[in-house]
Short mmCIF file of C-alpha atoms in Angstrom, two decimals:
data_model
loop_
_atom_site.label_atom_id
_atom_site.label_comp_id
_atom_site.label_asym_id
_atom_site.label_seq_id
_atom_site.Cartn_x
_atom_site.Cartn_y
_atom_site.Cartn_z
CA UNK D 1 45.45 -120.98 272.09
CA UNK D 2 43.36 -121.13 268.30
CA UNK D 3 42.39 -117.56 268.88
CA UNK D 4 43.65 -115.38 265.94
CA UNK D 5 45.94 -112.41 267.97
CA UNK D 6 48.48 -113.93 269.70
CA UNK D 7 47.87 -113.28 273.74
CA UNK D 8 50.96 -111.32 274.90
CA UNK D 9 52.81 -110.26 278.09
CA UNK D 10 53.47 -106.90 278.78
CA UNK D 11 57.19 -106.43 280.21
CA UNK D 12 60.16 -103.40 280.79
CA UNK D 13 63.52 -104.04 278.95
CA UNK D 14 66.39 -101.66 279.59
CA UNK D 15 69.43 -102.33 277.92
CA UNK D 16 72.53 -100.06 279.47
CA UNK D 17 76.44 -100.00 279.68
CA UNK D 18 76.42 -98.85 275.98
CA UNK D 19 73.78 -101.67 275.02
CA UNK D 20 71.62 -98.44 274.25
CA UNK D 21 73.44 -97.44 271.04
CA UNK D 22 73.13 -100.79 269.56
CA UNK D 23 69.00 -100.13 270.47
CA UNK D 24 68.45 -96.68 268.44
CA UNK D 25 70.48 -94.88 271.68
CA UNK D 26 66.34 -96.10 273.85
CA UNK D 27 67.60 -97.16 277.29
CA UNK D 28 63.85 -98.71 278.26
CA UNK D 29 61.49 -99.84 276.09
CA UNK D 30 57.76 -101.29 277.10
CA UNK D 31 57.59 -104.37 275.08
CA UNK D 32 54.58 -106.48 274.15
CA UNK D 33 56.67 -110.42 274.34
CA UNK D 34 53.99 -113.10 272.90
CA UNK D 35 53.23 -115.94 275.48
CA UNK D 36 54.77 -118.18 273.46
CA UNK D 37 57.47 -119.10 270.60
CA UNK D 38 56.33 -119.87 267.20
CA UNK D 39 56.81 -124.09 268.37
CA UNK D 40 54.07 -123.16 271.11
CA UNK D 41 56.64 -123.38 273.67
CA UNK D 42 56.09 -120.55 276.44
CA UNK D 43 58.06 -117.34 276.28
CA UNK D 44 61.52 -117.33 278.07
CA UNK D 45 64.73 -115.34 277.88
CA UNK D 46 66.57 -117.44 274.93
CA UNK D 47 62.87 -115.82 272.65
CA UNK D 48 62.49 -112.26 273.97
CA UNK D 49 66.58 -112.89 272.85
CA UNK D 50 65.59 -113.32 269.50
CA UNK D 51 62.75 -111.49 269.92
CA UNK D 52 64.88 -108.20 270.69
CA UNK D 53 66.92 -108.56 267.91
CA UNK D 54 64.47 -109.29 265.05
CA UNK D 55 62.71 -106.53 265.82
CA UNK D 56 63.95 -104.06 268.00
CA UNK D 57 67.83 -103.82 266.92
CA UNK D 58 68.25 -100.72 265.23
CA UNK D 59 72.10 -102.02 264.12
CA UNK D 60 73.78 -104.21 262.02
CA UNK D 61 76.17 -104.90 264.72
CA UNK D 62 74.41 -107.52 265.68
CA UNK D 63 77.59 -109.84 266.87
CA UNK D 64 77.84 -106.97 269.87
CA UNK D 65 74.77 -108.28 271.30
CA UNK D 66 74.48 -111.76 270.52
CA UNK D 67 77.34 -114.77 269.29
CA UNK D 68 76.60 -117.86 268.62
CA UNK D 69 73.48 -117.82 268.79
CA UNK D 70 73.63 -116.57 272.53
CA UNK D 71 73.81 -113.14 274.49
CA UNK D 72 77.42 -112.04 274.57
CA UNK D 73 79.63 -113.71 277.30
CA UNK D 74 80.77 -110.12 279.56
CA UNK D 75 76.64 -108.87 279.04
CA UNK D 76 74.92 -108.93 282.55
CA UNK D 77 71.49 -109.86 281.93
CA UNK D 78 69.18 -109.03 285.55
CA UNK D 79 66.15 -110.37 285.73
CA UNK D 80 64.43 -108.52 288.31
CA UNK D 81 67.29 -106.37 289.21
CA UNK D 82 68.32 -110.39 289.79
CA UNK D 83 71.62 -112.14 287.99
CA UNK D 84 69.85 -114.06 285.58
CA UNK D 85 72.12 -117.83 286.00
CA UNK D 86 70.34 -117.21 290.14
CA UNK D 87 67.02 -116.91 288.28
CA UNK D 88 67.69 -120.23 284.99
CA UNK D 89 69.33 -118.29 282.75
CA UNK D 90 67.66 -118.41 278.94
CA UNK D 91 65.44 -121.11 279.80
CA UNK D 92 64.02 -118.69 282.75
CA UNK D 93 60.07 -118.31 281.55
CA UNK D 94 59.25 -114.60 281.34
CA UNK D 95 56.27 -113.57 283.82
CA UNK D 96 53.74 -110.11 283.07
CA UNK D 97 55.49 -106.97 284.03
CA UNK D 98 58.93 -108.73 284.06
CA UNK D 99 62.12 -106.00 283.90
CA UNK D 100 64.98 -107.29 281.82
CA UNK D 101 68.06 -105.61 281.83
CA UNK D 102 71.32 -106.03 279.26
CA UNK D 103 74.03 -104.78 280.76
CA UNK D 104 77.15 -104.56 279.10
CA UNK D 105 80.60 -104.33 281.04
CA UNK D 106 82.11 -104.06 277.72
CA UNK D 107 82.17 -100.64 276.76
CA UNK D 108 84.82 -98.36 278.58
CA UNK D 109 84.50 -94.91 279.31
CA UNK K 1 62.20 -121.99 290.70
CA UNK K 2 62.25 -120.15 294.53
CA UNK K 3 64.18 -117.64 294.64
CA UNK K 4 67.01 -117.86 296.43
CA UNK K 5 67.53 -116.43 300.35
CA UNK K 6 71.20 -114.44 300.61
CA UNK K 7 73.86 -116.74 301.89
CA UNK K 8 75.70 -114.34 304.22
CA UNK K 9 72.32 -112.75 305.90
CA UNK K 10 69.61 -115.48 304.94
CA UNK K 11 67.33 -112.69 305.18
CA UNK K 12 67.01 -111.03 302.19
CA UNK K 13 66.31 -112.23 298.10
CA UNK K 14 69.58 -113.29 296.81
CA UNK K 15 69.97 -111.13 293.25
CA UNK K 16 73.67 -111.78 292.87
CA UNK K 17 75.66 -114.07 292.89
CA UNK K 18 79.48 -113.95 292.99
CA UNK K 19 82.00 -114.87 289.87
CA UNK K 20 84.31 -115.45 292.22
CA UNK K 21 82.76 -118.06 294.71
CA UNK K 22 79.02 -118.68 293.17
CA UNK K 23 78.11 -117.06 296.34
CA UNK K 24 74.32 -115.94 296.11
CA UNK K 25 74.29 -112.74 298.28
CA UNK K 26 71.28 -110.12 298.66
CA UNK K 27 72.48 -106.57 297.90
CA UNK K 28 73.09 -105.42 300.70
CA UNK K 29 75.43 -107.59 301.81
CA UNK K 30 77.04 -107.16 297.72
CA UNK K 31 77.79 -104.42 297.96
CA UNK K 32 79.44 -104.54 301.82
CA UNK K 33 81.43 -107.44 300.48
CA UNK K 34 82.71 -105.61 297.43
CA UNK K 35 84.00 -102.99 299.00
CA UNK K 36 85.28 -104.88 302.32
CA UNK K 37 87.57 -106.87 299.77
CA UNK K 38 88.77 -103.65 298.85
CA UNK K 39 89.54 -102.46 301.62
CA UNK K 40 91.30 -105.95 302.21
CA UNK K 41 92.97 -105.16 299.18
CA UNK K 42 94.70 -101.61 300.26
CA UNK K 43 95.22 -103.07 303.67
CA UNK K 44 97.26 -105.52 303.07
CA UNK K 45 98.76 -104.07 300.09
CA UNK K 46 99.54 -101.07 302.19
CA UNK K 47 98.26 -98.85 299.69
CA UNK K 48 97.82 -95.45 301.37
CA UNK K 49 99.28 -93.66 304.37
CA UNK K 50 97.53 -91.09 306.34
CA UNK K 51 97.53 -87.37 304.95
CA UNK K 52 98.39 -89.39 301.99
CA UNK K 53 97.23 -86.93 298.25
CA UNK K 54 95.74 -89.08 296.64
CA UNK K 55 94.63 -88.78 292.88
CA UNK K 56 92.04 -91.12 291.13
CA UNK K 57 91.90 -91.20 287.33
CA UNK K 58 88.68 -90.50 286.46
CA UNK K 59 86.91 -91.72 283.09
CA UNK K 60 83.90 -90.98 283.81
CA UNK K 61 83.27 -94.85 283.03
CA UNK K 62 81.88 -98.12 285.56
CA UNK K 63 85.47 -98.24 287.28
CA UNK K 64 86.82 -94.93 288.32
CA UNK K 65 83.41 -93.55 288.90
CA UNK K 66 83.15 -97.27 291.26
CA UNK K 67 86.67 -96.90 292.47
CA UNK K 68 85.87 -92.97 293.10
CA UNK K 69 82.73 -94.73 295.09
CA UNK K 70 84.37 -96.99 297.29
CA UNK K 71 87.49 -95.02 298.25
CA UNK K 72 85.62 -91.80 299.28
CA UNK K 73 83.38 -94.47 301.47
CA UNK K 74 86.35 -96.30 303.29
CA UNK K 75 88.41 -93.63 303.32
CA UNK K 76 85.35 -92.39 305.71
CA UNK K 77 84.40 -95.53 307.18
CA UNK K 78 88.46 -97.05 307.87
CA UNK K 79 89.44 -93.56 308.51
CA UNK K 80 92.25 -93.48 306.04
CA UNK K 81 92.90 -89.62 305.65
CA UNK K 82 93.46 -89.58 302.60
CA UNK K 83 92.66 -86.35 300.41
CA UNK K 84 91.11 -87.13 297.74
CA UNK K 85 91.72 -85.34 294.03
CA UNK K 86 89.91 -86.57 290.75
CA UNK K 87 92.50 -85.95 287.96
CA UNK K 88 91.06 -86.24 284.29
CA UNK K 89 92.31 -86.49 281.11
CA UNK K 90 91.00 -85.01 278.13
CA UNK K 91 92.29 -86.54 275.04
CA UNK K 92 91.08 -83.81 272.81
CA UNK K 93 87.99 -86.02 271.23
CA UNK K 94 85.31 -83.77 270.35
CA UNK K 95 81.65 -86.05 271.29
CA UNK K 96 83.80 -89.54 273.27
CA UNK K 97 85.47 -86.91 275.39
CA UNK K 98 83.36 -84.60 276.49
CA UNK K 99 80.07 -86.41 277.29
CA UNK K 100 82.05 -88.47 279.66
CA UNK K 101 83.96 -84.78 280.47
CA UNK K 102 80.49 -84.00 282.22
CA UNK K 103 79.95 -87.46 284.03
CA UNK K 104 83.23 -86.54 285.82
CA UNK K 105 82.02 -83.57 286.54
CA UNK K 106 78.92 -85.02 288.03
CA UNK K 107 80.72 -87.12 289.72
CA UNK K 108 82.70 -84.15 291.60
CA UNK K 109 80.00 -83.03 293.14
CA UNK K 110 78.62 -86.17 294.29
CA UNK K 111 81.33 -86.98 295.68
CA UNK K 112 82.31 -84.20 297.42
CA UNK K 113 86.30 -83.97 295.45
CA UNK K 114 88.04 -81.30 293.53
CA UNK K 115 88.42 -81.97 289.98
CA UNK K 116 91.32 -81.27 287.99
CA UNK K 117 91.30 -82.07 283.37
CA UNK K 118 94.42 -81.76 281.93
CA UNK K 119 93.82 -81.78 278.51
CA UNK K 120 96.20 -83.25 275.85
CA UNK K 121 96.60 -79.66 273.69
CA UNK K 122 98.09 -78.33 277.23
CA UNK K 123 100.22 -80.61 277.45
CA UNK K 124 101.50 -81.64 274.36
CA UNK K 125 100.51 -79.42 271.85
CA UNK K 126 98.06 -81.66 270.26
CA UNK K 127 94.44 -83.19 270.48
CA UNK K 128 93.65 -86.40 269.59
CA UNK K 129 91.03 -85.37 267.23
CA UNK K 130 94.49 -83.54 265.82
CA UNK K 131 96.28 -86.16 265.96
CA UNK K 132 93.65 -88.16 263.43
CA UNK K 133 93.69 -85.63 261.69
CA UNK K 134 97.67 -86.29 260.47
CA UNK K 135 98.06 -89.99 260.89
CA UNK K 136 94.56 -90.94 260.49
CA UNK K 137 92.88 -93.91 262.24
CA UNK K 138 95.23 -96.64 262.13
CA UNK K 139 97.60 -96.75 265.13
CA UNK K 140 96.15 -93.68 267.18
CA UNK K 141 95.47 -95.65 270.32
CA UNK K 142 99.37 -95.95 270.58
CA UNK K 143 99.61 -92.08 270.26
CA UNK K 144 96.90 -92.00 273.18
CA UNK K 145 98.11 -94.86 274.99
CA UNK K 146 101.84 -93.20 275.58
CA UNK K 147 99.86 -89.02 275.85
CA UNK K 148 97.43 -90.82 278.57
CA UNK K 149 100.00 -92.64 280.27
CA UNK K 150 101.91 -89.32 280.73
CA UNK K 151 99.34 -87.16 281.17
CA UNK K 152 98.12 -88.62 284.57
CA UNK K 153 101.42 -88.11 286.13
CA UNK K 154 101.84 -84.69 284.55
CA UNK K 155 98.59 -84.17 286.16
CA UNK K 156 99.30 -85.29 289.38
CA UNK K 157 102.87 -83.06 290.05
CA UNK K 158 100.68 -80.21 288.74
CA UNK K 159 98.50 -80.85 291.61
CA UNK K 160 101.55 -81.82 293.79
CA UNK K 161 99.86 -85.56 294.35
CA UNK K 162 102.36 -87.78 294.45
CA UNK K 163 99.79 -91.65 293.42
CA UNK K 164 97.70 -92.11 291.64
CA UNK K 165 95.10 -94.55 291.74
CA UNK K 166 93.40 -96.31 288.54
CA UNK K 167 90.45 -98.04 287.62
CA UNK K 168 92.52 -101.34 286.42
CA UNK K 169 90.19 -104.38 287.61
CA UNK K 170 90.67 -108.13 287.45
CA UNK K 171 89.91 -108.66 283.55
CA UNK K 172 91.68 -105.83 282.51
CA UNK K 173 94.99 -107.73 284.36
CA UNK K 174 93.92 -111.15 282.98
CA UNK K 175 93.88 -109.87 280.25
CA UNK K 176 96.90 -108.48 280.92
CA UNK K 177 98.44 -111.38 281.45
CA UNK K 178 97.73 -113.41 278.93
CA UNK K 179 99.21 -110.49 276.23
CA UNK K 180 102.01 -111.24 278.26
CA UNK K 181 102.06 -114.62 278.43
CA UNK K 182 101.66 -114.83 274.73
CA UNK K 183 104.22 -112.80 273.50
CA UNK K 184 106.41 -113.61 276.19
CA UNK K 185 106.92 -111.00 277.45
CA UNK K 186 107.93 -112.04 281.38
CA UNK K 187 109.30 -108.43 281.74
CA UNK K 188 106.06 -106.85 281.07
CA UNK K 189 104.21 -109.93 283.28
CA UNK K 190 105.77 -108.96 286.05
CA UNK K 191 104.84 -105.59 286.43
CA UNK K 192 101.69 -106.54 285.11
CA UNK K 193 100.77 -107.90 287.48
CA UNK K 194 101.72 -106.25 290.56
CA UNK K 195 99.83 -103.93 292.42
CA UNK K 196 101.54 -100.54 292.77
CA UNK K 197 104.30 -99.28 290.03
CA UNK K 198 106.60 -96.67 290.29
CA UNK K 199 108.82 -96.64 293.43
CA UNK K 200 111.10 -93.78 295.29
CA UNK K 201 113.01 -93.28 291.86
CA UNK K 202 109.70 -92.33 289.97
CA UNK K 203 107.74 -89.00 290.95
CA UNK K 204 104.48 -90.64 290.71
CA UNK K 205 103.30 -94.02 291.95
CA UNK K 206 100.39 -95.34 290.52
CA UNK K 207 98.48 -98.04 292.48
CA UNK K 208 95.27 -100.04 291.39
CA UNK K 209 93.40 -100.74 294.00
CA UNK K 210 90.32 -102.99 291.97
CA UNK K 211 93.02 -105.21 290.93
CA UNK K 212 91.07 -108.46 292.31
CA UNK K 213 87.93 -106.64 291.63
CA UNK K 214 85.62 -108.56 288.80
CA UNK K 215 84.53 -105.92 286.11
CA UNK K 216 81.36 -108.04 286.70
CA UNK K 217 81.49 -107.60 290.24
CA UNK K 218 82.27 -103.89 289.93
CA UNK K 219 79.06 -103.03 286.69
CA UNK K 220 76.56 -104.53 289.34
CA UNK K 221 77.98 -102.92 292.30
CA UNK K 222 77.43 -99.45 289.63
CA UNK K 223 74.38 -100.74 288.64
CA UNK K 224 72.47 -101.73 292.34
CA UNK K 225 74.21 -98.73 294.22
CA UNK K 226 73.08 -96.63 291.36
CA UNK K 227 76.13 -95.00 290.01
CA UNK K 228 76.30 -92.38 287.87
CA UNK K 229 78.61 -93.94 284.31
CA UNK K 230 79.18 -92.50 281.01
CA UNK K 231 79.76 -96.08 278.59
CA UNK K 232 80.47 -95.33 275.41
CA UNK K 233 83.01 -96.70 272.84
CA UNK K 234 85.91 -94.18 271.30
CA UNK K 235 84.57 -93.36 267.83
CA UNK K 236 87.93 -93.64 267.04
CA UNK K 237 88.66 -97.83 267.94
CA UNK K 238 85.17 -99.15 268.31
CA UNK K 239 84.44 -102.34 269.35
CA UNK K 240 87.93 -102.56 269.92
CA UNK K 241 86.91 -105.77 272.44
CA UNK K 242 85.87 -107.38 269.06
CA UNK K 243 88.32 -110.81 268.46
CA UNK K 244 90.30 -109.29 271.00
CA UNK K 245 92.06 -111.02 274.20
CA UNK K 246 89.34 -109.38 276.59
CA UNK K 247 86.59 -111.30 274.82
CA UNK K 248 88.62 -114.37 275.21
CA UNK K 249 88.62 -114.08 279.17
CA UNK K 250 84.47 -113.24 279.00
CA UNK K 251 84.32 -116.12 277.43
CA UNK K 252 86.37 -118.22 279.92
CA UNK K 253 84.34 -116.96 282.89
CA UNK K 254 81.32 -117.66 280.89
CA UNK K 255 83.15 -120.92 281.00
CA UNK K 256 83.82 -120.78 284.44
CA UNK K 257 83.82 -117.27 286.01
CA UNK K 258 86.96 -118.30 288.62
CA UNK K 259 89.68 -118.14 285.88
CA UNK K 260 89.44 -114.83 286.02
CA UNK K 261 91.01 -114.53 289.15
CA UNK K 262 92.79 -117.58 289.00
CA UNK K 263 94.83 -116.31 285.36
CA UNK K 264 94.98 -112.87 287.47
CA UNK K 265 97.16 -115.20 290.49
CA UNK K 266 99.10 -117.62 287.67
CA UNK K 267 99.95 -114.47 286.43
CA UNK K 268 101.74 -113.27 290.40
CA UNK K 269 102.68 -116.79 290.44
CA UNK K 270 104.83 -115.86 287.83
CA UNK K 271 105.81 -113.37 288.42
CA UNK K 272 108.06 -114.12 290.83
CA UNK K 273 109.67 -116.91 288.97
CA UNK K 274 111.47 -114.33 286.71
CA UNK K 275 114.79 -113.87 287.19
CA UNK K 276 115.81 -111.20 289.48
CA UNK K 277 117.22 -108.56 287.08
CA UNK K 278 114.44 -108.49 285.51
CA UNK K 279 111.34 -108.76 288.07
CA UNK K 280 112.66 -106.49 290.36
CA UNK K 281 111.95 -103.91 287.87
CA UNK K 282 108.47 -105.20 288.43
CA UNK K 283 107.12 -102.83 291.67
CA UNK K 284 109.72 -99.85 290.39
CA UNK K 285 109.89 -99.03 286.83
CA UNK K 286 106.49 -98.31 284.98
CA UNK K 287 105.84 -100.35 281.91
CA UNK K 288 107.42 -97.29 279.20
CA UNK K 289 110.89 -97.08 281.14
CA UNK K 290 111.72 -101.02 280.82
CA UNK K 291 111.81 -101.57 276.96
CA UNK K 292 112.36 -99.58 274.20
CA UNK K 293 109.16 -98.28 272.60
CA UNK K 294 107.13 -100.76 271.46
CA UNK K 295 104.41 -99.91 269.64
CA UNK K 296 100.61 -100.91 268.63
CA UNK K 297 101.44 -104.19 270.44
CA UNK K 298 102.27 -102.44 273.81
CA UNK K 299 99.67 -102.27 277.31
CA UNK K 300 99.75 -98.82 276.08
CA UNK K 301 97.11 -99.20 274.36
CA UNK K 302 93.37 -98.67 274.53
CA UNK K 303 89.92 -96.69 275.23
CA UNK K 304 88.91 -94.92 278.06
CA UNK K 305 91.26 -94.64 280.93
CA UNK K 306 92.15 -98.46 281.16
CA UNK K 307 94.87 -99.47 279.48
CA UNK K 308 94.18 -103.01 279.66
CA UNK K 309 91.59 -102.83 276.92
CA UNK K 310 94.22 -103.37 274.48
CA UNK K 311 93.18 -102.20 270.61
CA UNK K 312 90.79 -105.20 268.30
CA UNK K 313 92.43 -107.72 266.63
CA UNK K 314 95.70 -108.30 268.15
CA UNK K 315 94.58 -112.51 268.64
CA UNK K 316 94.54 -112.11 264.94
CA UNK K 317 97.65 -110.04 264.68
CA UNK K 318 98.91 -112.56 267.16
CA UNK K 319 97.89 -115.33 265.84
CA UNK K 320 99.78 -114.40 262.43
CA UNK K 321 102.88 -114.25 263.92
CA UNK K 322 102.79 -117.45 265.93
CA UNK K 323 102.19 -118.25 262.22
CA UNK K 324 105.29 -116.69 261.09
CA UNK K 325 107.53 -118.13 263.36
CA UNK K 326 106.22 -121.68 262.75
CA UNK K 327 107.23 -121.63 259.26
CA UNK K 328 110.63 -119.54 260.06
CA UNK K 329 110.82 -123.24 262.34
CA UNK K 330 109.86 -124.83 260.35
CA UNK K 331 112.57 -123.75 258.25
CA UNK K 332 115.14 -124.07 260.87
CA UNK K 333 114.18 -127.90 262.20
CA UNK K 334 115.35 -128.57 258.31
CA UNK K 335 118.60 -126.92 258.89
CA UNK K 336 119.10 -128.74 262.42
CA UNK K 337 118.04 -131.60 260.44
CA UNK K 338 120.90 -131.75 258.19
CA UNK K 339 122.96 -130.80 260.91
CA UNK K 340 121.89 -133.18 263.96
CA UNK K 341 122.48 -135.97 261.40
CA UNK K 342 122.24 -139.54 263.73
CA UNK K 343 121.54 -137.47 266.51
CA UNK K 344 117.84 -137.25 267.27
CA UNK K 345 117.98 -135.35 270.33
CA UNK K 346 119.55 -132.82 268.55
CA UNK K 347 116.58 -131.12 266.48
CA UNK K 348 113.57 -130.42 269.33
CA UNK K 349 116.28 -128.69 271.52
CA UNK K 350 117.16 -126.20 268.48
CA UNK K 351 113.53 -126.01 268.21
CA UNK K 352 113.30 -125.14 271.81
CA UNK K 353 115.98 -122.63 271.16
CA UNK K 354 113.57 -121.02 268.04
CA UNK K 355 111.13 -119.11 268.77
CA UNK K 356 111.39 -115.51 271.38
CA UNK K 357 110.77 -113.05 269.24
CA UNK K 358 110.50 -110.34 271.67
CA UNK K 359 111.63 -112.38 274.93
CA UNK K 360 114.74 -111.20 273.67
CA UNK K 361 114.29 -107.66 273.15
CA UNK K 362 112.86 -107.63 276.49
CA UNK K 363 114.89 -109.37 278.52
CA UNK K 364 118.10 -107.86 277.13
CA UNK K 365 116.85 -104.48 277.11
CA UNK K 366 115.53 -104.47 281.19
CA UNK K 367 119.07 -105.86 282.32
CA UNK K 368 120.81 -103.18 280.52
CA UNK K 369 118.62 -100.10 280.92
CA UNK K 370 119.62 -97.27 283.16
CA UNK K 371 116.81 -95.17 284.30
CA UNK K 372 116.97 -91.64 282.71
CA UNK K 373 115.03 -88.65 281.89
CA UNK K 374 113.90 -87.38 278.27
CA UNK K 375 116.16 -84.76 276.90
CA UNK K 376 113.46 -82.82 275.66
CA UNK K 377 110.80 -82.87 278.26
CA UNK K 378 112.90 -84.45 281.98
CA UNK K 379 110.18 -87.13 281.88
CA UNK K 380 111.66 -89.98 283.03
CA UNK K 381 112.93 -92.20 280.24
CA UNK K 382 114.90 -94.96 280.14
CA UNK K 383 115.67 -94.12 276.37
CA UNK K 384 117.79 -90.48 275.21
CA UNK K 385 113.92 -89.47 274.18
CA UNK K 386 111.43 -89.74 275.47
CA UNK K 387 108.37 -92.22 273.96
CA UNK K 388 105.78 -89.10 273.98
CA UNK K 389 108.21 -87.15 272.85
CA UNK K 390 109.32 -89.71 270.01
CA UNK K 391 105.78 -89.69 269.08
CA UNK K 392 105.59 -85.75 268.80
CA UNK K 393 108.63 -85.38 266.59
CA UNK K 394 107.28 -87.70 263.89
CA UNK K 395 103.65 -85.53 264.63
CA UNK K 396 105.43 -82.12 264.47
CA UNK K 397 107.43 -83.11 261.49
CA UNK K 398 103.96 -84.39 259.55
CA UNK K 399 102.08 -80.82 260.85
CA UNK K 400 105.07 -78.70 258.87
CA UNK K 401 104.68 -80.83 255.52
CA UNK K 402 101.10 -80.06 255.65
CA UNK K 403 101.58 -76.82 256.61
CA UNK K 404 104.20 -76.34 253.80
#
């Protein structure tokens, strides 16, 4: 707190199941996520999703990723390989070196 | 949050929360349970018999890849004695099917199964690229769906195989149940829920061993087993899931995950209530034979190998239809009021008897239909000319015009 350059947490974010198409066809991103959001709350998954939309989404079709401010139903979120439902979903506070995977179940083959 | 332990083995960290019962499982237990449940479906429905040759409709997508992987494992674990073959359909869509066919080719090596690829061009003389060049992007899913349906059957006939399994999952079935319910199409509702379609009369039997598997678990199974699958959107129908029954299903799942299997089970229960002459067709006739050509709205549309994935916007179309019905209803009530003046119960009855648009044709048609063969191609059909030949007729006329 107080310092000019905000501290960040290094994490890995993966996209698969077709979601990579929304993120410049890149499957893996090494991201330095701000430790806190604008209001000073510890960075959680909800903040990460917002952050990804703002800074990494390379496609105008944001609604294929986020719907009504939440992750689109049908997209699975795995936190260090565990279903985010086991980890507190959007409220999960992100830790250094976490791996967050977004995988779509919506795309066909 | 302290990491939860697997409810099954009580030693490993739970990584999966099962949508059907909220059980928390570790990776190994989840994989085991997933496979065992498919085994249970196969055994309880007596899907296979020893020595049977079975073609797996393989698109390279998650569902068919998981199906191939699970069937290989179960065939070995429980000694089903099946001869498994991968059967792929090449719709002829450059940049879409090319890549997924590469995935299927890798799968063939990984699973040590022979692979047969059947192209729309060799079957029909048209690739989907050519179809779209002729008729445009609108409605092309109908062509693709009708062609694919026959293509799997024809492909297996070429291989001398009488049983094709497809990767349709619980989400697919739930979606079809909802769509048919909203359409009031009881005959198709009944057929869409049955695990096996096609009887001794049809040459090729179809079944869906993943019928009770959640799409979520299929994706998680593929992820945790690091299966090689391909996911993309058809370039001719991108975002087919937007505004579709599919997205409704996914929203329901978010609110209450058990909803999906509940809908599948309700569909089965309702299918049992369908009048006998209609429901008897459930396990013996394919969709395509049951009703006169039902175009875009039929559940043959969609992308990949999944016919459950209907083209987008059908909810909007349905909404419009329902609104139209309401408009008609209003007219009818007015008339009814005039007629039944003084009789309070009159108008209500009139109202109920009215808006059975598709229902009429469907139930009426099923009863009076005789299964025969298409006079052009010989493929089984309830019409003189099968759906594919009818569509081809239109296409060929167009091509003739273009050439002139």
